[in-house]
Coordinates of C-alpha atoms and ligand atoms in Angstrom, one line a residue:
X1 CA 0.0 0.0 0.0
X2 CA 2.9 2.3 0.7
X3 CA 3.9 2.3 -2.9
X4 CA 0.6 3.6 -4.3
X5 CA 0.3 6.3 -1.6
X6 CA 3.9 7.4 -2.1
X7 CA 3.4 7.4 -5.8
X8 CA 0.4 9.7 -5.4
X9 CA 2.3 12.4 -3.4
X10 CA 0.5 14.4 -0.8
X11 CA 1.4 17.5 1.3
X12 CA 4.1 16.9 3.8
X13 CA 3.1 15.0 6.9
X14 CA -0.2 13.9 5.4
X15 CA 1.3 10.7 4.1
X16 CA 2.3 9.6 7.6
X17 CA -1.2 10.5 8.9
X18 CA -3.0 8.7 6.1
X19 CA -0.7 5.6 6.5
X20 CA -1.4 5.6 10.2
X21 CA -5.2 5.8 9.6
X22 CA -4.9 3.1 6.9
X23 CA -3.0 0.8 9.3
X24 CA -5.0 1.3 12.4
X25 CA -8.6 1.9 11.4
X26 CA -10.8 -0.9 12.6
X27 CA -12.7 -1.2 9.3
X28 CA -11.1 -3.3 6.7
X29 CA -9.8 -1.3 3.7
X30 CA -9.0 -2.9 0.3
X31 CA -7.9 -1.2 -2.9
X32 CA -8.4 -3.0 -6.2
X33 CA -7.3 -2.1 -9.7
X34 CA -9.7 -1.8 -12.7
X35 CA -9.3 -5.5 -13.3
X36 CA -10.4 -6.4 -9.8
X37 CA -7.0 -7.4 -8.6
X38 CA -6.3 -6.5 -5.0
X39 CA -3.5 -4.0 -4.8
X40 CA -3.5 -2.9 -1.2
X41 CA -5.1 -4.0 2.1
X42 CA -4.8 -2.8 5.7
X43 CA -4.3 -4.9 8.9
X44 CA -8.0 -5.0 9.6
X45 CA -8.6 -6.7 6.2
X46 CA -5.9 -9.3 7.0
X47 CA -7.7 -9.9 10.4
X48 CA -11.2 -10.0 8.9
X49 CA -10.4 -12.2 5.9
X50 CA -7.7 -14.4 7.5
X51 CA -5.5 -13.9 4.4
X52 CA -2.1 -12.1 4.8
X53 CA -1.2 -9.0 2.9
X54 CA 1.2 -11.0 0.8
X55 CA -1.4 -13.6 -0.1
X56 CA -3.9 -10.9 -1.1
X57 CA -1.9 -8.1 -2.8
X58 CA -1.2 -8.9 -6.4
X59 CA -2.5 -12.5 -6.0
X60 CA -6.2 -12.4 -5.4
X61 CA -9.1 -11.1 -7.4
X62 CA -11.9 -9.3 -5.6
X63 CA -14.3 -12.1 -6.5
X64 CA -12.1 -14.6 -4.5
X65 CA -12.9 -12.7 -1.2
X66 CA -16.5 -11.6 -2.1
X67 CA -19.3 -14.1 -2.6
X68 CA -21.8 -11.4 -3.6
X69 CA -24.0 -8.5 -2.5
X70 CA -26.9 -9.1 -0.2
X71 CA -30.2 -7.9 -1.5
X72 CA -33.7 -8.0 -0.1
X73 CA -34.3 -11.3 -2.0
X74 CA -31.0 -13.0 -1.7
X75 CA -28.1 -13.3 0.7
X76 CA -25.5 -13.3 -2.1
X77 CA -26.0 -12.1 -5.6
X78 CA -23.6 -10.9 -8.3
X79 CA -26.3 -9.1 -10.3
X80 CA -25.7 -5.4 -10.5
X81 CA -22.2 -5.9 -8.9
X82 CA -20.9 -2.8 -7.1
X83 CA -17.6 -3.2 -9.1
X84 CA -19.3 -2.0 -12.3
X85 CA -20.3 1.3 -10.6
X86 CA -18.1 4.3 -10.1
X87 CA -19.4 4.6 -6.6
X88 CA -21.7 2.9 -4.2
X89 CA -21.7 4.5 -0.8
X90 CA -23.5 1.8 1.1
X91 CA -24.3 -1.9 0.5
X92 CA -24.1 -5.2 2.2
X93 CA -21.7 -7.9 0.9
X94 CA -20.7 -11.3 2.0
X95 CA -17.0 -11.7 2.6
X96 CA -15.3 -15.1 2.1
X97 CA -12.5 -15.8 4.6
X98 CA -9.4 -18.0 4.1
X99 CA -11.0 -20.8 6.2
X100 CA -14.1 -20.8 3.9
X101 CA -16.5 -18.9 6.2
X102 CA -18.8 -16.3 4.8
X103 CA -20.1 -13.4 6.8
X104 CA -21.9 -10.2 6.2
X105 CA -20.0 -6.9 6.0
X106 CA -21.4 -3.4 5.5
X107 CA -19.4 -2.0 2.6
X108 CA -18.8 1.1 0.5
X109 CA -16.9 1.4 -2.7
X110 CA -15.5 4.5 -4.5
X111 CA -13.4 4.8 -7.6
X112 CA -10.6 7.2 -6.8
X113 CA -10.8 9.9 -9.5
X114 CA -7.2 10.8 -9.5
X115 CA -5.7 7.4 -8.8
X116 CA -3.8 5.7 -11.7
X117 CA -5.7 2.9 -13.5
X118 CA -9.1 3.7 -12.0
X119 CA -8.4 2.1 -8.7
X120 CA -11.3 1.5 -6.3
X121 CA -11.2 1.7 -2.6
X122 CA -13.5 -0.5 -0.6
X123 CA -14.2 -0.1 3.1
X124 CA -15.7 -3.1 4.9
X125 CA -17.3 -3.2 8.4
X126 CA -17.9 -6.6 10.1
X127 CA -21.7 -6.9 10.7
X128 CA -21.8 -10.4 12.1
X129 CA -21.9 -9.3 15.7
X130 CA -24.7 -6.7 15.0
X131 CA -26.6 -9.3 13.0
X132 CA -26.3 -11.8 15.8
X133 CA -27.4 -9.3 18.3
X134 CA -30.3 -8.3 16.1
X135 CA -31.3 -11.9 15.7
X136 CA -31.2 -12.5 19.5
X137 CA -33.2 -9.3 20.1
X138 CA -35.8 -10.5 17.6
X139 CA -35.9 -14.0 19.1
X140 CA -36.4 -12.5 22.6
X141 CA -39.2 -10.4 21.3
X142 CA -40.8 -13.4 19.6
X143 CA -40.5 -15.5 22.7
X144 CA -42.0 -12.7 24.8
X145 CA -45.1 -12.6 22.4
X146 CA -45.4 -16.4 22.4
X147 CA -45.3 -16.6 26.2
X148 CA -47.8 -13.8 26.6
X149 CA -50.1 -15.2 24.0
X150 CA -49.8 -18.7 25.6
X151 CA -50.7 -17.2 29.0
X152 CA -53.7 -15.3 27.6
X153 CA -54.9 -18.4 25.8
X154 CA -54.5 -20.6 29.0
X155 CA -56.4 -18.0 30.9
X156 CA -59.2 -18.0 28.4
X157 CA -59.5 -21.8 28.2
X158 CA -59.3 -22.1 31.9
X159 CA -62.2 -19.6 32.4
X160 CA -64.2 -21.4 29.7
X161 CA -63.7 -24.7 31.4
X162 CA -64.5 -23.4 34.9
X163 CA -67.4 -21.1 34.0
X164 CA -68.7 -22.9 30.9
X165 CA -68.3 -26.7 31.0
X166 CA -67.9 -26.7 34.9
X167 CA -71.2 -24.8 35.4
X168 CA -73.0 -26.9 32.8
X169 CA -71.9 -30.1 34.5
X170 CA -72.9 -28.7 37.9
X171 CA -76.4 -28.0 36.6
X172 CA -76.6 -31.6 35.2
X173 CA -75.5 -32.9 38.6
X174 CA -78.2 -30.9 40.4
X175 CA -80.8 -32.2 38.0
X176 CA -79.7 -35.7 38.5
X177 CA -79.9 -35.2 42.3
X178 CA -83.5 -34.1 42.0
X179 CA -84.2 -37.1 39.7
X180 CA -82.6 -39.6 42.1
X181 CA -85.0 -38.5 44.8
X182 CA -88.0 -39.1 42.6
X183 CA -89.9 -42.4 42.2
X184 CA -87.6 -44.6 40.2
X185 CA -87.4 -48.3 39.6
X186 CA -84.4 -50.2 41.0
X187 CA -82.4 -50.4 37.7
X188 CA -83.2 -46.8 36.8
X189 CA -82.1 -45.6 40.3
X190 CA -78.8 -47.4 39.7
X191 CA -78.5 -45.9 36.2
X192 CA -79.0 -42.4 37.6
X193 CA -76.5 -43.0 40.3
X194 CA -73.9 -44.1 37.7
X195 CA -74.5 -41.0 35.7
X196 CA -74.2 -38.9 38.8
X197 CA -70.9 -40.4 39.6
X198 CA -69.6 -39.9 36.0
X199 CA -70.8 -36.3 36.0
X200 CA -69.1 -35.6 39.3
X201 CA -65.9 -37.1 37.9
X202 CA -66.1 -35.0 34.7
X203 CA -66.6 -31.9 36.9
X204 CA -63.5 -32.7 39.0
X205 CA -61.5 -33.3 35.8
X206 CA -62.7 -29.9 34.3
X207 CA -61.7 -28.2 37.6
X208 CA -58.3 -29.9 37.6
X209 CA -57.7 -28.9 34.0
X210 CA -58.8 -25.3 34.6
X211 CA -56.5 -25.1 37.6
X212 CA -53.5 -26.6 35.8
X213 CA -54.0 -24.3 32.8
X214 CA -54.1 -21.2 34.9
X215 CA -55.3 -21.0 38.6
X216 CA -57.6 -18.0 39.1
X217 CA -56.0 -17.6 42.5
X218 CA -52.8 -16.4 40.7
X219 CA -54.7 -13.3 39.5
X220 CA -57.1 -12.9 42.4
X221 CA -55.0 -13.7 45.4
X222 CA -51.4 -13.7 44.1
X223 CA -48.4 -15.9 43.7
X224 CA -48.1 -17.5 47.2
X225 CA -51.7 -18.7 47.6
X226 CA -51.7 -20.0 44.1
X227 CA -48.4 -21.9 44.8
X228 CA -49.7 -23.3 48.1
X229 CA -52.6 -24.8 46.3
X230 CA -50.3 -26.2 43.6
X231 CA -48.0 -27.6 46.3
X232 CA -50.9 -29.5 47.9
X233 CA -51.7 -31.1 44.6
X234 CA -48.1 -32.1 43.9
X235 CA -47.6 -33.5 47.4
X236 CA -50.8 -35.5 47.0
X237 CA -50.0 -36.8 43.5
X238 CA -46.3 -37.5 43.8
X239 CA -45.9 -38.3 47.5
X240 CA -43.3 -35.5 47.7
X241 CA -42.8 -33.3 50.8
X242 CA -42.7 -29.7 49.8
X243 CA -41.5 -27.0 52.2
X244 CA -42.3 -23.4 51.2
X245 CA -40.4 -20.8 53.2
X246 CA -40.9 -17.0 52.9
X247 CA -37.8 -15.2 54.1
X248 CA -38.8 -11.9 55.7
X249 CA -42.0 -11.1 53.7
X250 CA -43.5 -11.2 50.3
X251 CA -45.6 -8.5 48.6
X252 CA -47.8 -8.7 45.5
X253 CA -46.0 -7.9 42.3
X254 CA -46.9 -7.2 38.7
X255 CA -48.9 -9.9 36.9
X256 CA -45.8 -10.5 34.6
X257 CA -43.6 -11.2 37.6
X258 CA -46.1 -13.3 39.5
X259 CA -46.9 -15.4 36.4
X260 CA -43.2 -15.9 35.5
X261 CA -42.3 -17.0 39.0
X262 CA -45.3 -19.3 39.2
X263 CA -44.5 -21.0 35.9
X264 CA -40.8 -21.3 36.9
X265 CA -41.5 -22.9 40.3
X266 CA -44.2 -25.1 38.7
X267 CA -41.7 -26.4 36.1
X268 CA -39.0 -26.9 38.7
X269 CA -41.4 -28.9 40.8
X270 CA -42.7 -30.9 37.9
X271 CA -39.1 -31.8 36.9
X272 CA -38.3 -32.9 40.4
X273 CA -41.5 -35.0 40.6
X274 CA -40.9 -36.5 37.2
X275 CA -37.1 -37.2 37.3
X276 CA -35.4 -36.6 40.6
X277 CA -36.9 -39.4 42.8
X278 CA -36.6 -36.9 45.5
X279 CA -38.1 -37.2 49.0
X280 CA -38.1 -33.5 49.7
X281 CA -38.4 -30.2 47.9
X282 CA -37.7 -26.8 49.4
X283 CA -38.9 -23.5 48.0
X284 CA -37.5 -20.2 49.4
X285 CA -38.9 -16.8 48.5
X286 CA -36.8 -13.8 49.4
X287 CA -37.6 -10.1 48.7
X288 CA -34.4 -8.1 48.7
X289 CA -34.1 -4.4 48.3
X290 CA -33.3 -4.6 44.6
X291 CA -34.3 -8.0 43.6
X292 CA -36.6 -11.0 44.2
X293 CA -34.9 -14.3 44.7
X294 CA -36.6 -17.6 44.5
X295 CA -34.7 -20.9 45.2
X296 CA -36.0 -24.4 44.5
X297 CA -33.9 -27.2 46.0
X298 CA -34.5 -31.0 45.7
X299 CA -32.6 -33.8 47.3
X300 CA -33.0 -36.1 44.3
X301 CA -30.7 -37.9 41.9
X302 CA -29.2 -34.8 40.2
X303 CA -28.4 -34.7 36.5
X304 CA -25.8 -33.4 34.0
X305 CA -27.2 -29.9 33.2
X306 CA -24.9 -29.2 30.3
X307 CA -25.8 -32.5 28.6
X308 CA -29.5 -31.9 29.2
X309 CA -29.2 -28.5 27.6
X310 CA -27.2 -29.8 24.7
X311 CA -29.7 -32.6 24.1
X312 CA -32.4 -30.0 24.2
X313 CA -35.0 -32.8 24.6
X314 CA -37.5 -30.6 26.5
X315 CA -38.5 -27.0 26.7
X316 CA -38.7 -26.7 30.5
X317 CA -35.2 -25.5 31.3
X318 CA -35.2 -23.2 28.2
X319 CA -38.6 -21.8 29.2
X320 CA -37.5 -21.1 32.8
X321 CA -34.5 -19.2 31.6
X322 CA -36.4 -17.2 29.0
X323 CA -39.1 -16.2 31.5
X324 CA -36.5 -14.9 33.9
X325 CA -34.5 -13.1 31.2
X326 CA -37.6 -11.4 29.7
X327 CA -38.0 -9.7 33.1
X328 CA -34.3 -8.6 33.1
X329 CA -33.5 -11.4 35.6
X330 CA -31.3 -14.5 35.6
X331 CA -31.8 -18.2 35.9
X332 CA -29.3 -20.6 37.4
X333 CA -29.5 -24.3 37.7
X334 CA -26.9 -26.3 39.6
X335 CA -27.1 -30.1 39.9
X336 CA -24.8 -32.6 41.6
X337 CA -25.3 -36.3 40.7
X338 CA -26.5 -38.1 43.8
X339 CA -27.1 -34.9 45.8
X340 CA -29.8 -33.0 44.0
X341 CA -30.7 -29.9 42.1
X342 CA -31.0 -26.2 42.9
X343 CA -32.7 -23.7 40.8
X344 CA -32.1 -20.0 41.6
X345 CA -34.1 -17.2 39.9
X346 CA -33.4 -13.5 40.4
X347 CA -35.7 -10.8 39.1
X348 CA -34.9 -7.2 39.6
X349 CA -37.5 -5.1 41.4
X350 CA -38.8 -2.1 39.5
X351 CA -37.2 1.1 41.0
X352 CA -40.5 2.6 42.5
X353 CA -41.4 -0.7 44.0
X354 CA -37.9 -1.1 45.6
X355 CA -38.2 2.4 47.0
X356 CA -41.8 2.4 48.3
X357 CA -42.2 -1.2 49.2
X358 CA -45.6 -3.0 49.0
X359 CA -48.0 -4.2 51.6
X360 CA -46.3 -7.3 53.1
X361 CA -48.7 -10.1 52.6
X362 CA -46.8 -13.0 54.1
X363 CA -44.6 -13.0 57.2
Ligands
ATP401 N1 -34.7 -31.7 39.2 C1 -34.3 -32.6 38.3 N2 -33.7 -33.8 38.7 C2 -33.2 -34.6 37.8 N3 -33.2 -34.4 36.4 C3 -33.8 -33.3 36.0 C4 -34.3 -32.3 36.9 N4 -34.7 -31.2 36.1 C5 -34.5 -31.5 34.9 N5 -33.9 -32.8 34.8 C6 -33.4 -33.4 33.5 O1 -33.3 -32.4 32.5 C7 -34.0 -32.7 31.3 C8 -34.5 -31.5 30.7 O2 -35.5 -30.9 31.5 P1 -36.6 -30.0 30.8 O3 -37.6 -29.5 31.8 O4 -35.9 -29.0 29.9 O5 -37.3 -31.0 29.7 P2 -38.4 -32.1 30.0 O6 -38.9 -32.0 31.4 O7 -37.8 -33.4 29.6 O8 -39.6 -31.7 29.0 P3 -40.7 -30.6 29.2 O9 -40.3 -29.7 30.4 O10 -40.6 -29.8 27.9 O11 -42.0 -31.3 29.4 C9 -35.1 -33.7 31.8 O12 -35.4 -34.6 30.8 C10 -34.4 -34.4 32.9 O13 -33.6 -35.5 32.4
MG402 MG1 -39.6 -30.2 32.3

């Protein structure tokens, strides 16, 4: 690169400044001649492409490091190539590295008007990090909408089950009760009793499903009463002893926080019941000045967390993490084979809440 700059000749001192910028700028710079042969590169271009200056300069054609321009339709296309234009101030291209990777760069290309042989200078900025961040942001947004929509739908179906089917079954049961007290023949009495029993069972089932989908206590009474009722059901169904401990006190929080914590504890409890062969499960709620901390500990078999995450067989661990992260919090799971598993969730408290505090509901 020195040769061309020196050839050009600039006011005294400017050469050194230009050379220093060329050498140290974090964007990759590449100069190509009118045939597309690379004639100069800076250090950032060497880093970005993986090729050394010697390998590139005089030895490589532009098309060997560029796999095309990105358009709205295609990720790489050579139609309307920037090289055919005198100037293109901003476009996206895909750079091909020495080790065969391809990644997006934001580029600009200018033909230097007073450079010999119509040389073009190209400036390339690595976009892979920005694109990754954008993708992650988009995925978080999407997950947020999915979780929200799922909760809304669960709420709706739960209400329908409770108020619609549940009420209808109750009316049928009342009718059957009246019928059973009337004058009925022996076989008919038995028949009505059977239907009564089936209806009562269906009613129980509808109630259980409504509760599982979304307990109304969560909205009406808050997280702790809803969890206590869930704990009773888990203890009864799985023969597990669950100890719920509230450290200090616990207030009511936003619906988003209460729902997230309910679902996280629910999933942790279900996992323990399903896989851990645990005898006991402890849940601790702690309201600190700046954050809410919930810990769920079991004394079960433990498991290899990394492997489970790699296998990605279920959605439970992923969902717990997503829910915590969506509220700006964190989710940690530690497990020791033979000793058990601990889940720790931290959710930051909104500033006003941390300052004013809430009515303590549970001491
Ligand atoms: N407390 C635990 N004790 C022992 N193993 C556990 C525990 N929690 C999770 N695991 C293991 O981690 C795996 C992944 O759990 P995760 O909740 O993500 O998925 P899942 O429960 O299999 O499916 P899903 O939650 O989607 O119904 C489980 O299959 C189980 O092997
Ligand atoms: Mg699970």
